[in-house]
Each structure stands twice: as C-alpha cells, then as structure tokens.
mmCIF file of C-alpha atoms in Angstrom:
data_model
loop_
_atom_site.group_PDB
_atom_site.id
_atom_site.type_symbol
_atom_site.label_atom_id
_atom_site.label_comp_id
_atom_site.label_asym_id
_atom_site.label_seq_id
_atom_site.Cartn_x
_atom_site.Cartn_y
_atom_site.Cartn_z
ATOM 1 C CA GLN A 846 -8.978 -11.606 -14.549
ATOM 2 C CA VAL A 847 -7.482 -8.839 -12.440
ATOM 3 C CA GLN A 848 -4.729 -9.896 -10.046
ATOM 4 C CA LEU A 849 -2.828 -7.824 -7.512
ATOM 5 C CA VAL A 850 0.310 -9.456 -6.120
ATOM 6 C CA GLU A 851 2.155 -7.868 -3.229
ATOM 7 C CA SER A 852 5.800 -8.532 -2.456
ATOM 8 C CA GLY A 853 8.577 -7.177 -0.270
ATOM 9 C CA GLY A 854 7.144 -7.766 3.180
ATOM 10 C CA GLY A 855 9.236 -9.246 5.958
ATOM 11 C CA LEU A 856 10.800 -8.740 9.350
ATOM 12 C CA VAL A 857 12.646 -5.532 10.177
ATOM 13 C CA GLN A 858 13.886 -3.880 13.346
ATOM 14 C CA ALA A 859 12.329 -0.715 14.677
ATOM 15 C CA GLY A 860 13.805 2.302 12.941
ATOM 16 C CA GLY A 861 14.492 0.340 9.786
ATOM 17 C CA SER A 862 13.053 0.586 6.293
ATOM 18 C CA LEU A 863 11.165 -1.681 3.962
ATOM 19 C CA ARG A 864 9.588 -1.298 0.525
ATOM 20 C CA VAL A 865 6.557 -3.267 -0.525
ATOM 21 C CA SER A 866 5.432 -3.553 -4.115
ATOM 22 C CA CYS A 867 2.191 -4.493 -5.817
ATOM 23 C CA ALA A 868 2.157 -5.703 -9.405
ATOM 24 C CA VAL A 869 -1.193 -5.614 -11.161
ATOM 25 C CA SER A 870 -2.175 -7.768 -14.109
ATOM 26 C CA GLY A 871 -5.339 -8.246 -16.083
ATOM 27 C CA ARG A 872 -6.019 -4.580 -16.833
ATOM 28 C CA THR A 873 -4.385 -1.213 -16.551
ATOM 29 C CA PHE A 874 -5.201 1.197 -13.736
ATOM 30 C CA SER A 875 -3.328 4.214 -15.073
ATOM 31 C CA GLY A 876 -6.503 6.317 -14.838
ATOM 32 C CA ASP A 877 -7.502 5.122 -11.376
ATOM 33 C CA ALA A 878 -6.254 5.557 -7.859
ATOM 34 C CA MET A 879 -4.186 2.855 -6.181
ATOM 35 C CA GLY A 880 -3.536 2.453 -2.508
ATOM 36 C CA TRP A 881 -2.289 0.557 0.499
ATOM 37 C CA PHE A 882 -4.213 -0.584 3.537
ATOM 38 C CA ARG A 883 -3.135 -2.595 6.557
ATOM 39 C CA GLN A 884 -4.703 -4.851 9.123
ATOM 40 C CA ALA A 885 -3.065 -5.486 12.472
ATOM 41 C CA PRO A 886 -4.062 -8.460 14.657
ATOM 42 C CA GLY A 887 -7.422 -7.853 16.293
ATOM 43 C CA LYS A 888 -8.033 -4.636 14.346
ATOM 44 C CA GLU A 889 -9.987 -3.638 11.271
ATOM 45 C CA ARG A 890 -8.353 -2.966 7.939
ATOM 46 C CA ALA A 891 -7.241 0.664 7.789
ATOM 47 C CA PHE A 892 -6.176 3.084 5.090
ATOM 48 C CA VAL A 893 -2.432 3.755 4.886
ATOM 49 C CA ALA A 894 -1.785 5.662 1.666
ATOM 50 C CA GLY A 895 -3.304 6.323 -1.742
ATOM 51 C CA ILE A 896 -2.208 7.858 -5.032
ATOM 52 C CA ASN A 897 -4.325 9.001 -7.959
ATOM 53 C CA TRP A 898 -3.579 8.928 -11.678
ATOM 54 C CA SER A 899 -1.674 12.254 -11.532
ATOM 55 C CA SER A 900 0.320 11.221 -8.447
ATOM 56 C CA ILE A 901 -1.675 13.239 -5.944
ATOM 57 C CA THR A 902 -1.264 11.387 -2.664
ATOM 58 C CA ALA A 903 -3.018 10.935 0.662
ATOM 59 C CA TYR A 904 -1.676 9.428 3.878
ATOM 60 C CA ALA A 905 -2.983 8.292 7.209
ATOM 61 C CA PRO A 906 -1.768 10.665 9.961
ATOM 62 C CA SER A 907 0.113 7.833 11.663
ATOM 63 C CA VAL A 908 2.403 7.287 8.648
ATOM 64 C CA LYS A 909 2.675 10.758 7.138
ATOM 65 C CA GLY A 910 6.296 11.802 6.891
ATOM 66 C CA ARG A 911 7.543 8.224 7.238
ATOM 67 C CA PHE A 912 5.869 6.390 4.347
ATOM 68 C CA THR A 913 5.889 7.302 0.662
ATOM 69 C CA ILE A 914 3.564 5.868 -1.958
ATOM 70 C CA SER A 915 4.503 5.926 -5.626
ATOM 71 C CA ARG A 916 3.409 4.296 -8.852
ATOM 72 C CA ASP A 917 4.878 3.251 -12.176
ATOM 73 C CA ASN A 918 2.064 3.185 -14.721
ATOM 74 C CA ALA A 919 4.283 1.617 -17.374
ATOM 75 C CA LYS A 920 4.799 -1.359 -15.063
ATOM 76 C CA ASN A 921 1.278 -1.253 -13.592
ATOM 77 C CA THR A 922 2.899 -1.292 -10.170
ATOM 78 C CA VAL A 923 2.446 0.657 -6.967
ATOM 79 C CA TYR A 924 5.041 0.923 -4.209
ATOM 80 C CA LEU A 925 5.081 1.821 -0.536
ATOM 81 C CA GLN A 926 8.412 2.917 0.898
ATOM 82 C CA MET A 927 8.303 2.645 4.675
ATOM 83 C CA ASN A 928 10.955 4.388 6.772
ATOM 84 C CA SER A 929 11.428 4.831 10.513
ATOM 85 C CA LEU A 930 9.309 1.770 11.102
ATOM 86 C CA LYS A 931 7.718 1.213 14.503
ATOM 87 C CA PRO A 932 6.362 -1.953 16.147
ATOM 88 C CA ASP A 933 2.866 -0.435 15.716
ATOM 89 C CA ASP A 934 3.370 -0.687 11.945
ATOM 90 C CA THR A 935 3.253 -4.478 12.225
ATOM 91 C CA ALA A 936 0.354 -5.684 10.073
ATOM 92 C CA VAL A 937 -0.651 -7.410 6.891
ATOM 93 C CA TYR A 938 -0.372 -4.832 4.131
ATOM 94 C CA TYR A 939 -2.895 -4.970 1.297
ATOM 95 C CA CYS A 940 -2.666 -3.366 -2.115
ATOM 96 C CA ALA A 941 -5.806 -1.862 -3.641
ATOM 97 C CA ALA A 942 -6.597 -0.667 -7.159
ATOM 98 C CA GLY A 943 -9.430 0.784 -9.157
ATOM 99 C CA GLY A 944 -10.124 3.603 -6.766
ATOM 100 C CA ALA A 945 -12.096 6.737 -7.534
ATOM 101 C CA ALA A 946 -9.703 8.815 -5.414
ATOM 102 C CA PRO A 947 -6.642 8.221 -3.217
ATOM 103 C CA LEU A 948 -8.858 7.625 -0.185
ATOM 104 C CA GLY A 949 -10.994 5.185 -2.144
ATOM 105 C CA PRO A 950 -13.268 3.393 -2.384
ATOM 106 C CA TYR A 951 -11.361 0.619 -4.147
ATOM 107 C CA ASN A 952 -12.656 -2.243 -6.256
ATOM 108 C CA TYR A 953 -9.727 -4.669 -6.372
ATOM 109 C CA TRP A 954 -7.585 -6.086 -3.597
ATOM 110 C CA GLY A 955 -4.442 -8.152 -3.226
ATOM 111 C CA GLN A 956 -3.916 -11.058 -0.844
ATOM 112 C CA GLY A 957 -1.620 -9.126 1.472
ATOM 113 C CA THR A 958 1.988 -9.274 2.603
ATOM 114 C CA GLN A 959 3.120 -9.499 6.228
ATOM 115 C CA VAL A 960 5.261 -6.727 7.673
ATOM 116 C CA THR A 961 6.649 -7.326 11.148
ATOM 117 C CA VAL A 962 8.595 -4.674 13.038
ATOM 118 C CA SER A 963 10.516 -5.889 16.067
ATOM 119 C CA SER A 964 11.367 -3.645 18.993
#
C-alpha cells in the first residue's frame, strides 16, 4: 500500500521560511514526477511545484523564486523549501507522487499539512 506522509508544516510569520517534507512508502517513485499542491480555505487545490526523475522542475508563477522543490530518491522523499512566505501562502499543502511530468497528472496523494503565515 502506497503512503505519502507530509511533515514540517506550522505557523510562521510573513517573511519567514519553512520546509515541508513528504516521505513515501510502499513503492519507489524514482522514475516518476513528484509534486506539491495547496488548497487555501474556500479555494480549489492548486499546483505549487513539481520535479521529475531527473530533477527538472516546474513552479506556479506565484511561488517561483521563493519556493524550491527537491527530492532524495534514496530516501523516497520530496521536499519543498519555502522562503519569503506571505499570508497568501496559507493553505493545506499536499504531496503528490506518481506523476507523468512535473505538472502532473499525479496518481497518489498525501493527507496534507497545514501551513499558516501570519502578517
């Protein structure tokens, strides 16, 4: 059974940094894309960042230059480093795996981790 478990969310002040992690178990995704999405209150889930098997990345325009996605295939883990955080970044962040490309589509999803940015 494939499981994606996010960690590292929390409360941070605007301008601060946070790193969220997603550990995957049940199978390896070294040949697939992995990504991060987020869902803010009252909004649909939206793409944040994705990374393919050779570390080619894609970012949403709203986070480009502030967020960095990376992966460690040996640990079957994907990371999202978030810098210069803004209150608009407040959302539940979801990890995704098994993608055909950085932008998706993705087959597996985590349960999400809350990120709250205070002004």
